[in-house]
């Protein structure tokens, strides 16, 4: 996880130091699950360091061990999409497409939406034209309401790139600006840099500092979180929105994770008091919410 985090922050030196601390190839040691995940992260890191061939050797160990254990579900370890990225780095898009298509097929077979989203992002990177566009748009659709905002940001970037390459610069800018916002809010400097390059190519002028709750939360999560920030209890929110209490709790849990906060007491940072709304640009103002209905007595 630390290697992955260093790569997303574009801290290549930090990723190198972590690889030196925990060498990915264990010699004669058994390949435990945690070491398999280390191999996957190391393969990605080696690709970013310009050592794609070495990365392929590391991923081959993953492939062999998973085959020995009979594991085909890409939700367990998505080695094919990682290997596809390494083949792309070596200038072999045909092999990358084949691997990404196979991972898409397996993720659909296993009904694994998160793994499918990751595989579609890999296919969008390796593909071109209509195939890349369809894969990226489907990845955005799948990941938008999920608990993985970083992967969602990568999907937005892939979709923006695909729309730009197929001539729809306006839609490309829309998707890339949103990818920029999510990337900034998560501290994913490497992704933000790539997104801004794409934005410039699409005729946009990116603001690298821009981040908003609108990019991170779904409309329902924003509505529930705003009500909670005003001091409403979960039960009152459930009554107002005519949903179950468990539904409200689930939306708040997802919101806390996406906003990287510990609880409702921190929501006020993202949802200002009503009197401050007028000072915000229209697209950042929360939607008005009706007050709770009065209960008749007697």
Coordinates of C-alpha atoms in Angstrom, one line a residue:
X1 CA 0.0 0.0 0.0
X2 CA 2.8 2.4 0.8
X3 CA 4.4 1.7 -2.6
X4 CA 1.1 2.5 -4.3
X5 CA 0.6 5.6 -2.3
X6 CA 4.1 6.8 -3.2
X7 CA 3.4 6.3 -6.9
X8 CA 0.1 8.2 -6.7
X9 CA 1.9 11.1 -5.0
X10 CA 4.5 10.9 -7.8
X11 CA 7.1 10.2 -5.2
X12 CA 9.3 7.9 -7.3
X13 CA 12.3 8.1 -4.9
X14 CA 10.0 7.0 -2.0
X15 CA 8.7 4.0 -4.1
X16 CA 12.4 3.0 -4.8
X17 CA 13.3 3.1 -1.1
X18 CA 10.3 1.0 -0.3
X19 CA 11.2 -1.6 -2.9
X20 CA 14.7 -1.7 -1.4
X21 CA 13.3 -2.3 2.0
X22 CA 11.0 -5.1 0.9
X23 CA 12.5 -6.9 -2.1
X24 CA 9.6 -8.2 -4.2
X25 CA 11.3 -11.5 -5.3
X26 CA 11.5 -13.6 -2.2
X27 CA 13.9 -16.3 -3.4
X28 CA 12.9 -19.6 -1.9
X29 CA 10.4 -18.1 0.6
X30 CA 6.7 -19.1 0.1
X31 CA 4.5 -16.6 -1.7
X32 CA 2.0 -15.6 1.0
X33 CA -1.0 -13.4 0.0
X34 CA 0.6 -10.2 1.3
X35 CA 3.7 -11.0 -0.7
X36 CA 1.6 -11.5 -3.8
X37 CA 0.1 -8.0 -3.3
X38 CA 3.6 -6.7 -2.8
X39 CA 4.6 -8.3 -6.2
X40 CA 1.7 -6.5 -7.9
X41 CA 2.6 -3.1 -6.4
X42 CA 6.3 -3.7 -7.2
X43 CA 5.4 -4.5 -10.8
X44 CA 3.5 -1.2 -11.2
X45 CA 6.4 0.7 -9.5
X46 CA 9.0 -0.9 -11.8
X47 CA 7.0 0.1 -14.8
X48 CA 7.0 3.8 -13.6
X49 CA 10.7 3.6 -13.0
X50 CA 11.4 2.6 -16.6
X51 CA 12.1 -1.1 -15.7
X52 CA 9.1 -2.7 -17.5
X53 CA 11.0 -5.9 -18.3
X54 CA 11.9 -6.4 -14.7
X55 CA 8.3 -5.6 -13.8
X56 CA 7.0 -8.3 -16.1
X57 CA 9.3 -10.8 -14.4
X58 CA 7.8 -9.9 -11.1
X59 CA 4.2 -10.1 -12.4
X60 CA 5.0 -13.5 -13.9
X61 CA 5.5 -14.8 -10.4
X62 CA 2.0 -13.6 -9.5
X63 CA 0.6 -15.3 -12.6
X64 CA 2.3 -18.6 -11.8
X65 CA 1.3 -18.7 -8.2
X66 CA -2.3 -17.8 -8.8
X67 CA -2.5 -20.4 -11.6
X68 CA -1.1 -23.0 -9.1
X69 CA -3.8 -22.0 -6.6
X70 CA -6.5 -22.1 -9.3
X71 CA -7.5 -18.4 -8.7
X72 CA -9.0 -16.7 -11.7
X73 CA -11.1 -13.9 -10.1
X74 CA -9.4 -10.6 -10.9
X75 CA -11.0 -9.1 -7.7
X76 CA -8.4 -11.1 -5.8
X77 CA -5.4 -9.8 -7.7
X78 CA -5.7 -7.9 -10.9
X79 CA -2.4 -8.9 -12.4
X80 CA -3.5 -8.8 -16.0
X81 CA -4.2 -5.1 -16.0
X82 CA -0.9 -4.4 -14.4
X83 CA 0.9 -6.6 -17.0
X84 CA -1.1 -4.8 -19.7
X85 CA 0.4 -1.4 -18.5
X86 CA 3.9 -2.9 -18.6
X87 CA 3.4 -4.1 -22.2
X88 CA 2.1 -0.7 -23.1
X89 CA 5.3 0.8 -21.7
X90 CA 7.3 -1.5 -23.9
X91 CA 5.4 -0.4 -27.0
X92 CA 3.3 -3.6 -27.3
X93 CA -0.4 -2.4 -27.3
X94 CA -1.7 -5.7 -29.0
X95 CA -0.6 -7.8 -26.0
X96 CA -1.9 -5.1 -23.6
X97 CA -5.3 -5.2 -25.3
X98 CA -5.5 -9.0 -25.1
X99 CA -4.7 -9.0 -21.4
X100 CA -7.2 -6.2 -20.6
X101 CA -10.0 -7.8 -22.6
X102 CA -9.4 -11.1 -20.7
X103 CA -9.6 -9.3 -17.4
X104 CA -12.8 -7.6 -18.4
X105 CA -14.3 -11.0 -19.4
X106 CA -13.3 -12.6 -16.1
X107 CA -14.5 -9.6 -14.0
X108 CA -17.9 -9.9 -15.7
X109 CA -18.0 -13.6 -15.2
X110 CA -17.3 -13.2 -11.5
X111 CA -19.7 -10.2 -11.2
X112 CA -17.0 -8.1 -9.6
X113 CA -17.8 -4.4 -10.4
X114 CA -14.7 -2.9 -8.9
X115 CA -12.4 -5.3 -10.7
X116 CA -14.4 -4.7 -13.9
X117 CA -13.9 -0.9 -13.6
X118 CA -10.2 -1.4 -13.2
X119 CA -10.0 -3.8 -16.2
X120 CA -12.0 -1.3 -18.3
X121 CA -9.6 1.5 -17.4
X122 CA -6.8 -0.8 -18.6
X123 CA -8.6 -1.6 -21.8
X124 CA -9.2 2.1 -22.4
X125 CA -5.5 2.8 -22.0
X126 CA -4.5 0.0 -24.4
X127 CA -7.3 0.4 -26.9
X128 CA -8.2 3.1 -29.4
X129 CA -11.2 4.7 -31.1
X130 CA -14.6 3.3 -30.2
X131 CA -13.4 0.5 -28.0
X132 CA -11.4 2.8 -25.8
X133 CA -14.3 5.3 -25.6
X134 CA -16.9 2.6 -24.6
X135 CA -14.5 1.0 -22.1
X136 CA -13.7 4.3 -20.4
X137 CA -17.3 5.6 -20.3
X138 CA -18.5 2.2 -18.8
X139 CA -15.7 2.4 -16.2
X140 CA -16.9 5.9 -15.1
X141 CA -20.5 4.7 -14.9
X142 CA -19.5 1.6 -12.8
X143 CA -17.1 3.4 -10.4
X144 CA -19.0 6.7 -9.8
X145 CA -21.1 5.5 -6.8
X146 CA -18.4 3.1 -5.5
X147 CA -16.0 3.5 -2.5
X148 CA -12.8 3.8 -4.7
X149 CA -12.5 7.5 -5.6
X150 CA -8.9 7.2 -6.8
X151 CA -9.8 4.5 -9.3
X152 CA -12.8 6.6 -10.3
X153 CA -10.5 9.6 -11.0
X154 CA -8.3 7.4 -13.2
X155 CA -11.5 6.3 -15.1
X156 CA -12.5 10.0 -15.6
X157 CA -9.0 10.7 -17.0
X158 CA -9.2 7.7 -19.3
X159 CA -12.7 8.8 -20.5
X160 CA -11.5 12.4 -21.0
X161 CA -8.6 11.2 -23.1
X162 CA -10.8 8.9 -25.2
X163 CA -13.3 11.7 -25.9
X164 CA -10.5 14.1 -26.8
X165 CA -9.0 11.5 -29.3
X166 CA -12.4 10.9 -30.9
X167 CA -13.0 14.6 -31.4
X168 CA -15.4 15.6 -28.5
X169 CA -13.2 18.2 -26.8
X170 CA -16.1 19.7 -24.8
X171 CA -17.0 16.4 -23.2
X172 CA -13.3 15.7 -22.7
X173 CA -12.8 18.9 -20.8
X174 CA -15.8 18.2 -18.6
X175 CA -14.5 14.8 -17.6
X176 CA -10.9 15.9 -17.1
X177 CA -11.8 18.9 -14.9
X178 CA -13.7 16.5 -12.7
X179 CA -10.7 14.1 -12.7
X180 CA -8.5 17.0 -11.7
X181 CA -10.8 17.9 -8.7
X182 CA -10.8 14.4 -7.4
X183 CA -7.1 13.9 -7.9
X184 CA -6.3 17.1 -6.1
X185 CA -8.6 16.3 -3.2
X186 CA -6.9 12.9 -2.8
X187 CA -3.3 14.2 -3.1
X188 CA -2.7 12.1 -6.2
X189 CA -0.1 14.4 -7.7
X190 CA 1.0 12.0 -10.5
X191 CA -2.5 11.7 -11.8
X192 CA -3.2 15.4 -11.5
X193 CA -0.1 16.1 -13.6
X194 CA -1.3 13.7 -16.3
X195 CA -4.9 15.1 -16.2
X196 CA -3.6 18.6 -16.7
X197 CA -1.6 17.6 -19.7
X198 CA -4.7 16.1 -21.2
X199 CA -6.7 19.2 -20.3
X200 CA -4.3 21.4 -22.1
X201 CA -4.4 19.1 -25.2
X202 CA -8.2 19.4 -25.0
X203 CA -8.1 23.2 -25.0
X204 CA -8.7 23.6 -21.3
X205 CA -7.0 25.7 -18.7
X206 CA -6.8 23.5 -15.6
X207 CA -6.8 24.9 -12.0
X208 CA -4.6 22.4 -10.1
X209 CA -5.9 23.7 -6.8
X210 CA -9.6 23.1 -7.5
X211 CA -11.3 20.4 -5.4
X212 CA -14.9 20.0 -4.3
X213 CA -17.3 17.7 -2.6
X214 CA -19.3 17.6 -5.9
X215 CA -16.6 15.5 -7.5
X216 CA -16.1 13.1 -4.6
X217 CA -19.7 12.4 -3.5
X218 CA -22.7 11.2 -5.4
X219 CA -25.8 13.5 -5.3
X220 CA -27.5 11.4 -2.6
X221 CA -24.3 11.3 -0.5
X222 CA -24.0 15.1 -0.8
X223 CA -27.6 15.5 0.3
X224 CA -27.4 13.2 3.3
X225 CA -24.0 14.7 4.4
X226 CA -25.3 18.2 4.1
X227 CA -28.3 17.4 6.3
X228 CA -26.0 15.7 8.8
X229 CA -23.7 18.8 8.8
X230 CA -26.7 20.9 9.9
X231 CA -27.1 18.7 13.0
X232 CA -29.9 16.4 11.9
X233 CA -29.9 12.9 13.3
X234 CA -29.7 9.9 11.0
X235 CA -33.3 9.0 11.9
X236 CA -34.6 12.4 11.0
X237 CA -32.7 12.3 7.7
X238 CA -34.2 8.9 6.9
X239 CA -37.8 10.3 7.6
X240 CA -37.2 13.4 5.5
X241 CA -35.7 11.5 2.5
X242 CA -38.1 8.5 2.9
X243 CA -35.3 5.9 3.1
X244 CA -34.2 3.4 5.6
X245 CA -31.9 4.3 8.5
X246 CA -29.4 1.7 7.3
X247 CA -29.4 3.5 3.9
X248 CA -28.5 6.8 5.6
X249 CA -25.8 5.2 7.6
X250 CA -24.3 3.6 4.5
X251 CA -24.2 7.0 2.6
X252 CA -22.5 8.7 5.5
X253 CA -19.9 5.9 5.9
X254 CA -19.1 6.2 2.2
X255 CA -18.9 10.0 2.5
X256 CA -16.5 9.9 5.5
X257 CA -14.2 7.6 3.6
X258 CA -14.3 9.7 0.4
X259 CA -13.7 12.9 2.3
X260 CA -11.1 11.3 4.5
X261 CA -12.7 12.4 7.7
X262 CA -13.5 10.5 10.9
X263 CA -17.2 11.5 11.5
X264 CA -20.1 14.0 11.1
X265 CA -18.4 16.6 13.3
X266 CA -16.0 17.3 10.4
X267 CA -18.7 17.7 7.7
X268 CA -19.1 21.4 8.4
X269 CA -15.7 22.0 6.6
X270 CA -17.4 20.8 3.4
X271 CA -20.9 22.2 3.8
X272 CA -20.9 25.9 4.9
X273 CA -23.9 27.4 6.8
X274 CA -26.9 28.4 4.7
X275 CA -26.2 32.2 5.0
X276 CA -22.8 31.6 3.3
X277 CA -24.3 30.0 0.2
X278 CA -24.8 33.2 -1.8
X279 CA -21.0 33.8 -1.8
X280 CA -20.3 30.5 -3.6
X281 CA -20.3 30.1 -7.3
X282 CA -23.7 28.6 -8.5
X283 CA -22.2 25.2 -9.4
X284 CA -20.8 24.8 -5.9
X285 CA -23.9 25.7 -4.0
X286 CA -25.7 22.8 -2.3
X287 CA -29.1 21.9 -3.6
X288 CA -31.9 23.4 -1.4
X289 CA -33.5 20.8 1.0
X290 CA -37.0 21.1 2.2
X291 CA -37.5 21.3 6.0
X292 CA -38.9 18.4 8.0
X293 CA -42.7 18.3 7.9
X294 CA -44.5 19.3 11.1
X295 CA -46.1 16.5 13.0
X296 CA -49.7 16.9 14.0
X297 CA -50.5 16.5 17.7
X298 CA -53.8 15.8 19.3

